[in-house]
């Protein structure tokens, strides 16, 4: 039987589209599941501290790390943008609220050059602009990006208070340490305010004679016995003492294993850095000079009154012995006749205290190294020795242990090798006025700001380093004001405690 | 022409999406450069771009409610879909520009990953819906409505039984039992019950031509033809043992006392005609074992098997065509909910 069209047709349900469809079923269930997951996750985010951490763009740094567990409100004021570049974040009241949140209960920092900076600029500076958080536990918050510094320093005219005096120089713009005109040379290296007459060249010669191969060269047996142990390993074949840098310049903090880096012929291969060792201790007369410069019983650092008292206590006999010894043994050419000695002794015996004036005018005593003071109460002028040469920067010697002293203090070695004759004081004064620290050009040899250039230089240079602003500068510590008065801090013999205080202040963020 | 027409349809949305991205990227870069800071999501351009992206995501999610309201003919679907595709694609770059080209914390990274999943699944769906239907049109001539494959297979099995009965007489005794399809036969010719939720709708089954091959399984066997009884027994035997279990595989059927769907499935898995190549080989052997008069019957049975193979391919293709929607929709829903949380938290801790 032939099948008709109706039979041939395969019959389907008219409402097939209303029948169960596994795809639609699956879509609906999965979407419902997605809704539940979304709501659950959102609730966790909004209602729990652990959930809120999901919003955090990164772990907090070490000082704030504990707040990872206490929630965001400690720093983030609700609905107050913490970032200055956020929409509305540059409003003064928001910046003030956020800064108050940091600088009050926890921090106590001052503004930056408050007297020199416009108030309108300082009040729009927020902590979080420079100290970027959420960059990990090891993030050093003090490491401020250069762009944050150059934001103002590249255009000082708009941020600095205009100098009232027409003679005052406007602050120089700073944009890039490595660029030729991007950073001025170090102003504090232009001039040595020190008044001590000291020749590095003379002291680096064997025996420290005034002139090369001079008769006055010191041998080991010529220095007091108590000092011989210090120098017994530093004598040449002629028994002449050969000094090196570390005889006078000792580190503020020892770096174990790298004790000999200051030796004259040392070639450091160390890559070690020390964050503690910053400067060298100030030279002290009693430790570093007294071995050769004998004051014959008189203490160093006395003022005129103290000196007079000390001299009065000396018996005429002792004075005579002293003078005889000094003028006959040490300086046979400048013998003083017996009458003069007698006259002096009589004057002293009569309590005429003019001897100190005679003593100090002799080349072998105070005036040998010091300028005489015009102050009637002082014998010598303040030494004005600088403890810290780079006034606005915190230089760390410990970070530079991989280079030798000569690399940056070439002047000290140069004058030595050129063998000047320092028999005259004029020459010695000339050398004393030389600042023996190389300028910014020397720093730029290793410190390169541009990362790409730095990586290129790395192939040819032995030591390459960054040149970030914070490598040397700090924001919240204004440079120390120059001291007008003459005190112990301006003398050569600065106490260690002062140094330690200074170092502590330098290390503070 | 078709391409030009399609391009015209898409061009407006493409230009608009590209303009949004370019404008956003330029503004963000300009602002960052002006402020001398790296671009962020909390800056003014960051917030505006983020808001635009969020608005687009909301629009994308409106596709669902729009389907409920389609009877109101709010907006032509083709335009809506074009906007859905191109604006949706723009959300990825816009979100990335909004974020300042960073992933940020865990939550924002989750949002970005979710958005990426949504975009990738959408792109996949878009491509597959362009490619696969064309392939099905050319390669699956027996294609039918996917939900009706079981019914059509049963219908085909009934036809085959009828054909064998007409040609060789009823199935000989002693052969493997066939499932009872009488109830299906009555449903097909009368009314069926369609379940929709809890409701049961009685629907009249109407005729519908389901294949472009008009000959197909049409029975053209002359009842007066001479057929070999041996051929008949062999074909019935092979039909009951191999062909019908394969054609009806996966359909829950009653075998009287002791059969089940499981048995059906197991049978079909072991079927010697489970692939096209196996089928050709198997039918070749079957053809050899039959006389020439039975060859048209064998050919019809082979077509029946071929149809079933194509239905299987169609089912797989349907999975590819529609399977992604569940993933796309669910990730979109999660993204939409988390986006709200993101807005709340971002405004609070900006």
XYZ file of C-alpha atoms in Angstrom, chain A:
509
model
C 0.000 0.000 0.000
C 1.391 3.348 -1.033
C 1.899 5.723 1.892
C 0.329 9.125 1.604
C 1.936 12.469 2.329
C 0.543 12.674 5.809
C 1.987 9.303 6.659
C 5.320 10.160 5.123
C 5.627 13.220 7.234
C 7.320 12.773 10.510
C 5.077 14.211 13.094
C 6.292 16.528 15.760
C 4.678 18.169 18.707
C 3.277 21.591 18.047
C 4.435 22.870 21.444
C 7.831 21.305 21.274
C 9.404 24.618 22.313
C 7.594 24.391 25.612
C 8.982 20.980 26.357
C 11.954 20.454 28.616
C 15.206 21.818 27.151
C 18.335 20.796 28.949
C 20.237 23.807 27.694
C 17.746 26.266 29.108
C 17.518 24.243 32.284
C 21.270 24.266 32.668
C 21.509 27.987 31.892
C 18.922 28.873 34.503
C 20.425 26.744 37.207
C 23.943 27.901 36.578
C 22.819 31.513 36.515
C 21.009 31.017 39.794
C 24.143 29.426 41.185
C 26.152 32.389 39.870
C 23.770 34.764 41.609
C 24.249 32.916 44.890
C 28.028 32.845 44.501
C 28.082 36.546 43.663
C 25.920 37.483 46.633
C 27.932 35.272 49.007
C 31.265 36.682 47.832
C 29.988 40.267 47.940
C 28.634 39.785 51.455
C 31.966 38.410 52.591
C 33.746 41.359 51.031
C 31.477 43.927 52.572
C 30.999 42.437 56.007
C 34.265 40.842 57.078
C 37.795 42.111 57.581
C 39.308 39.135 55.810
C 36.966 39.804 52.941
C 37.959 43.447 52.790
C 41.554 42.321 52.315
C 40.458 41.045 48.931
C 39.989 44.650 47.903
C 43.493 45.556 49.001
C 45.801 46.087 46.081
C 48.691 44.582 47.991
C 50.143 43.720 51.351
C 50.952 46.583 53.693
C 54.567 47.385 54.409
C 56.289 46.290 57.585
C 55.425 49.345 59.761
C 51.729 49.052 58.954
C 51.621 45.297 58.541
C 49.559 44.674 61.664
C 46.645 46.580 60.114
C 46.217 43.865 57.554
C 44.194 42.202 60.290
C 42.337 45.198 61.633
C 40.549 46.483 58.583
C 40.945 49.356 56.183
C 39.389 52.133 58.271
C 42.591 52.722 60.209
C 43.924 54.612 57.208
C 41.040 54.868 54.769
C 38.496 57.334 56.048
C 35.104 56.355 54.644
C 34.287 58.190 51.430
C 37.398 60.358 51.691
C 39.789 59.643 48.823
C 43.204 58.887 50.245
C 45.004 59.289 46.970
C 45.648 62.803 45.906
C 45.191 61.860 42.276
C 41.811 60.283 42.986
C 38.734 62.200 41.999
C 38.259 64.781 44.747
C 41.437 63.651 46.489
C 43.171 66.968 45.909
C 40.688 68.900 47.989
C 42.496 70.556 50.884
C 40.045 69.312 53.517
C 40.457 65.709 52.346
C 44.241 66.006 52.368
C 44.132 67.578 55.811
C 41.883 64.837 57.179
C 44.076 62.110 55.744
C 47.302 63.723 56.931
C 45.821 64.191 60.367
C 45.060 60.503 60.365
C 48.771 59.752 59.897
C 50.419 62.688 61.544
C 48.947 62.758 64.957
C 48.355 59.567 66.795
C 51.204 57.683 65.149
C 53.554 60.016 63.349
C 54.854 63.438 64.249
C 56.615 64.938 61.290
C 57.143 68.467 60.218
C 56.625 69.993 56.842
C 59.358 70.302 54.309
C 61.359 73.546 54.439
C 58.296 75.211 55.956
C 59.833 78.643 55.912
C 60.931 78.366 52.331
C 57.862 76.689 50.859
C 54.558 78.253 50.032
C 51.822 77.300 52.463
C 49.456 76.632 49.604
C 51.874 74.004 48.341
C 52.508 72.341 51.681
C 48.820 72.043 52.539
C 48.147 70.115 49.365
C 50.892 67.595 50.020
C 49.459 64.370 51.351
C 51.443 61.615 53.034
C 50.181 58.976 50.642
C 51.348 60.879 47.584
C 54.974 60.117 48.342
C 54.707 57.160 50.721
C 52.923 54.617 48.599
C 51.467 51.712 50.497
C 50.150 48.292 49.517
C 53.353 47.441 47.689
C 54.354 44.511 49.867
C 55.884 43.753 53.243
C 59.386 44.681 52.151
C 58.403 47.996 50.655
C 60.429 50.803 52.204
C 58.039 53.690 52.599
C 60.918 56.134 52.710
C 61.832 55.243 49.155
C 60.001 58.012 47.425
C 59.948 58.087 43.667
C 62.062 60.774 42.021
C 59.026 62.107 40.227
C 57.546 63.106 43.573
C 60.618 65.224 44.340
C 61.033 66.710 40.896
C 57.325 67.553 40.898
C 58.314 70.568 42.979
C 62.076 70.773 42.587
C 61.984 70.993 38.829
C 59.924 74.139 39.141
C 61.024 75.782 42.339
C 59.749 79.194 41.366
C 56.163 78.056 41.750
C 56.561 76.330 45.096
C 59.203 78.301 46.950
C 58.591 81.507 48.792
C 60.174 84.296 46.819
C 63.304 85.576 48.523
C 62.708 88.901 50.143
C 66.191 90.169 49.543
C 67.105 90.826 45.927
C 70.529 89.377 46.678
C 69.073 86.074 47.738
C 69.428 83.416 45.176
C 66.347 81.543 44.133
C 66.596 77.792 44.695
C 68.091 76.051 41.737
C 65.712 73.708 39.895
C 66.553 70.015 40.128
C 65.165 67.540 37.694
C 67.636 64.748 37.097
C 70.761 63.812 39.007
C 72.521 62.354 36.014
C 71.799 65.211 33.623
C 74.466 67.857 33.244
C 72.222 70.684 34.427
C 69.723 68.504 36.223
C 71.386 68.827 39.620
C 73.802 71.511 40.820
C 77.210 70.622 42.118
C 77.433 70.171 45.857
C 77.513 73.675 47.319
C 79.052 72.542 50.555
C 82.157 71.274 48.756
C 83.011 74.616 47.241
C 84.921 75.886 50.225
C 86.647 74.392 53.228
C 85.891 76.564 56.250
C 88.483 74.734 58.342
C 91.339 76.709 59.910
C 93.704 73.811 60.614
C 96.907 73.835 58.645
C 97.337 70.275 57.606
C 99.179 68.681 54.753
C 97.965 65.293 53.666
C 100.962 65.091 51.353
C 103.421 65.570 54.156
C 101.697 63.049 56.366
C 101.626 60.432 53.646
C 105.385 60.636 53.118
C 107.517 58.073 54.937
C 108.434 59.713 58.227
C 106.218 62.748 57.468
C 109.055 65.207 56.691
C 108.181 68.707 55.549
C 109.977 68.161 52.328
C 110.610 64.896 50.527
C 113.535 63.030 52.114
C 113.763 65.790 54.721
C 115.990 65.390 57.732
C 113.021 65.757 60.060
C 111.511 62.429 59.000
C 110.138 60.517 61.982
C 111.450 57.131 62.924
C 109.648 54.741 65.203
C 112.067 55.281 68.087
C 111.475 59.017 67.964
C 107.880 58.858 69.099
C 106.875 58.230 72.704
C 107.000 54.628 73.710
C 103.308 54.384 74.444
C 102.484 55.103 70.782
C 105.029 52.820 69.182
C 102.757 49.805 69.267
C 100.299 51.584 66.987
C 102.842 52.158 64.274
C 105.339 49.309 64.632
C 103.852 47.495 61.631
C 104.022 50.614 59.500
C 107.741 51.252 59.267
C 109.754 50.980 56.085
C 113.270 49.654 55.689
C 114.634 52.930 57.057
C 112.471 52.601 60.148
C 110.439 55.573 58.909
C 106.765 55.543 59.797
C 104.420 55.257 56.810
C 100.911 56.413 57.684
C 97.777 55.340 55.921
C 94.197 56.665 55.862
C 92.960 54.497 58.686
C 95.559 55.822 61.124
C 93.490 58.973 61.450
C 90.172 58.132 59.821
C 88.364 55.426 61.731
C 84.874 54.186 60.970
C 81.970 55.148 63.139
C 80.784 51.538 63.005
C 83.088 48.645 62.341
C 82.304 46.448 59.364
C 83.784 43.116 60.212
C 85.913 41.463 57.591
C 86.647 44.703 55.768
C 89.097 46.296 58.143
C 91.875 47.052 55.694
C 89.990 48.957 53.047
C 91.454 52.301 54.107
C 95.028 51.188 53.614
C 96.888 53.237 51.061
C 97.390 50.445 48.545
C 94.130 48.588 49.133
C 92.113 47.462 46.141
C 88.726 46.580 47.472
C 86.971 43.739 45.781
C 84.169 43.597 48.293
C 80.626 44.012 47.193
C 79.485 44.285 50.772
C 77.510 47.235 51.995
C 76.944 48.397 55.515
C 73.912 50.430 56.376
C 75.341 51.325 59.782
C 78.674 52.747 58.759
C 78.031 56.253 57.541
C 80.896 58.579 58.358
C 84.388 58.464 59.776
C 84.950 59.571 63.309
C 86.435 63.033 63.706
C 90.215 63.179 64.082
C 91.207 63.490 67.714
C 94.467 65.062 68.746
C 95.116 62.684 71.617
C 94.563 59.618 69.464
C 95.856 60.610 66.102
C 98.291 63.504 66.515
C 99.838 63.194 69.942
C 102.309 60.500 68.905
C 104.308 63.025 66.925
C 102.996 66.337 68.189
C 104.051 66.184 71.817
C 102.758 69.006 74.003
C 105.113 68.052 76.814
C 102.572 67.640 79.471
C 100.163 70.359 78.432
C 96.660 69.233 77.601
C 95.212 69.858 74.157
C 92.170 72.063 73.769
C 92.783 74.519 76.587
C 91.557 78.054 76.354
C 93.735 80.979 77.384
C 92.654 80.959 80.989
C 93.128 77.230 81.349
C 96.500 77.503 79.668
C 97.634 80.240 82.024
C 96.582 78.187 84.996
C 98.443 75.194 83.642
C 101.590 77.216 83.032
C 101.470 78.801 86.450
C 101.589 75.379 87.944
C 104.816 74.600 86.135
C 107.924 75.306 88.177
C 110.563 77.497 86.545
C 112.840 74.509 86.446
C 110.377 72.483 84.527
C 109.794 75.326 82.124
C 113.456 75.730 81.567
C 113.816 72.016 80.967
C 110.912 72.120 78.612
C 112.199 75.036 76.625
C 115.687 73.680 76.538
C 114.523 70.363 75.336
C 112.266 71.815 72.694
C 114.687 74.315 71.262
C 117.822 72.256 71.448
C 116.662 68.767 70.473
C 113.741 69.250 68.234
C 114.917 72.369 66.490
C 118.662 72.718 66.728
C 118.629 75.538 64.196
C 116.433 77.722 66.312
C 118.461 77.656 69.488
C 117.594 80.372 71.947
C 120.415 81.778 73.933
C 120.646 81.233 77.644
C 119.880 84.826 78.505
C 116.553 84.639 76.886
C 115.727 81.462 78.708
C 116.769 83.082 81.945
C 114.645 86.114 81.225
C 111.684 83.940 80.515
C 112.223 81.972 83.666
C 112.337 85.167 85.688
C 109.167 86.391 84.185
C 107.443 83.154 85.011
C 108.884 83.145 88.444
C 107.391 86.588 88.915
C 104.021 85.167 87.947
C 104.147 87.052 84.672
C 102.102 84.785 82.513
C 103.285 85.873 79.136
C 104.933 82.567 78.461
C 101.827 81.175 76.863
C 101.979 83.939 74.290
C 105.590 83.095 73.556
C 104.776 79.414 73.408
C 101.853 79.721 71.114
C 103.734 81.840 68.655
C 106.319 79.215 68.168
C 105.888 77.077 65.119
C 106.141 73.890 67.083
C 103.202 74.629 69.341
C 99.581 75.698 68.787
C 100.216 77.910 65.820
C 101.825 75.090 63.969
C 98.379 73.774 63.123
C 95.943 76.383 64.422
C 95.142 79.900 63.476
C 95.555 82.156 66.447
C 92.402 83.568 67.862
C 91.579 87.214 67.973
C 89.401 86.515 70.961
C 91.323 87.393 74.129
C 89.790 84.433 75.901
C 90.868 81.858 73.342
C 94.241 80.780 72.186
C 93.300 79.419 68.805
C 90.515 80.111 66.342
C 87.778 77.503 65.968
C 88.981 74.668 63.805
C 85.671 74.578 61.891
C 86.368 71.020 60.878
C 83.349 69.559 59.112
C 81.969 66.353 60.427
C 79.620 66.049 57.505
C 80.612 67.570 54.254
C 77.447 67.073 52.253
C 75.127 69.366 54.166
C 71.810 68.374 52.584
C 72.602 64.744 51.858
C 73.202 61.688 53.966
C 76.255 60.065 52.519
C 77.015 56.552 53.696
C 80.572 55.355 53.487
C 79.262 51.909 54.316
C 77.429 51.787 51.030
C 80.646 52.499 49.175
C 82.940 49.836 50.582
C 83.419 48.389 47.130
C 85.435 51.381 45.980
C 88.728 52.541 47.408
C 89.283 55.849 49.228
C 91.348 57.036 46.305
C 88.389 56.765 43.918
C 86.576 59.663 45.530
C 89.371 61.395 47.465
C 91.870 61.553 44.643
C 93.060 64.975 45.711
C 94.599 63.572 48.873
C 96.613 61.121 46.840
C 97.374 63.519 44.044
C 99.127 66.047 46.230
C 101.082 63.241 47.780
C 102.317 61.897 44.502
C 103.193 65.274 43.134
C 105.610 65.655 46.038
C 105.077 69.251 46.939
C 107.577 70.907 49.148
C 105.636 72.068 52.152
C 108.536 73.632 53.940
C 106.719 76.931 53.688
C 103.415 77.545 55.404
C 101.956 79.134 52.301
C 102.006 75.843 50.466
C 100.568 74.063 53.441
C 97.760 76.594 53.674
C 97.024 76.097 50.020
C 96.705 72.408 50.439
C 94.641 72.792 53.580
C 92.062 74.792 51.713
C 91.596 72.097 49.104
C 88.391 70.087 49.563
C 89.556 66.563 48.990
C 86.197 65.178 47.989
C 85.418 64.839 44.330
C 82.263 66.580 43.187
C 79.060 65.479 41.546
C 80.848 64.422 38.367
C 82.544 61.619 40.290
C 79.208 60.464 41.735
C 77.663 60.475 38.280
C 80.229 57.991 37.066
C 78.505 55.236 39.035
C 75.135 56.723 39.992
C 72.961 56.763 36.897
C 69.335 57.741 37.093
C 68.059 56.336 33.839
C 67.434 52.611 34.286
C 68.096 51.773 30.660
C 71.350 53.671 30.582
C 72.285 52.098 33.886
C 71.838 48.621 32.511
C 73.921 49.570 29.474
C 76.690 50.965 31.641
C 76.616 47.856 33.746
C 78.405 45.987 30.990
C 81.391 48.344 31.058
C 81.443 49.744 34.568
C 82.403 47.716 37.592
C 80.068 49.500 39.939
C 76.771 50.955 38.840
C 74.157 52.342 41.184
C 70.853 54.119 41.130
C 70.653 57.889 41.387
C 67.337 58.275 43.148
C 66.716 61.369 45.204
C 66.166 59.313 48.342
C 69.555 57.675 47.947
C 70.938 60.864 49.467
C 68.103 63.103 50.607
C 65.322 62.969 53.135
C 62.146 64.980 53.033
C 61.149 65.477 56.629
C 64.585 66.458 57.934
C 65.644 69.954 57.065
C 69.391 70.477 56.881
C 71.024 71.482 60.170
C 71.463 75.179 60.599
C 75.080 76.393 60.604
C 76.277 77.053 64.128
C 77.442 80.537 64.856
C 79.024 79.883 68.199
C 82.280 78.126 68.736
C 81.740 75.097 70.811
C 82.926 71.618 71.183
C 81.066 70.608 68.031
C 83.244 72.869 65.938
C 86.487 71.678 67.318
C 88.403 68.754 66.021
C 87.829 66.736 69.126
C 84.137 66.046 68.738
C 82.925 63.560 71.234
C 81.672 60.231 70.009
C 78.331 60.778 71.672
C 77.714 63.708 69.368
C 78.467 61.547 66.388
C 76.160 58.856 67.603
C 73.366 61.376 68.116
C 73.962 62.741 64.679
C 73.948 59.288 63.121
C 70.782 58.411 64.927
C 69.103 61.502 63.556
C 70.313 60.660 60.071
C 68.952 57.161 60.198
C 65.549 58.284 61.354
C 63.071 58.207 58.446
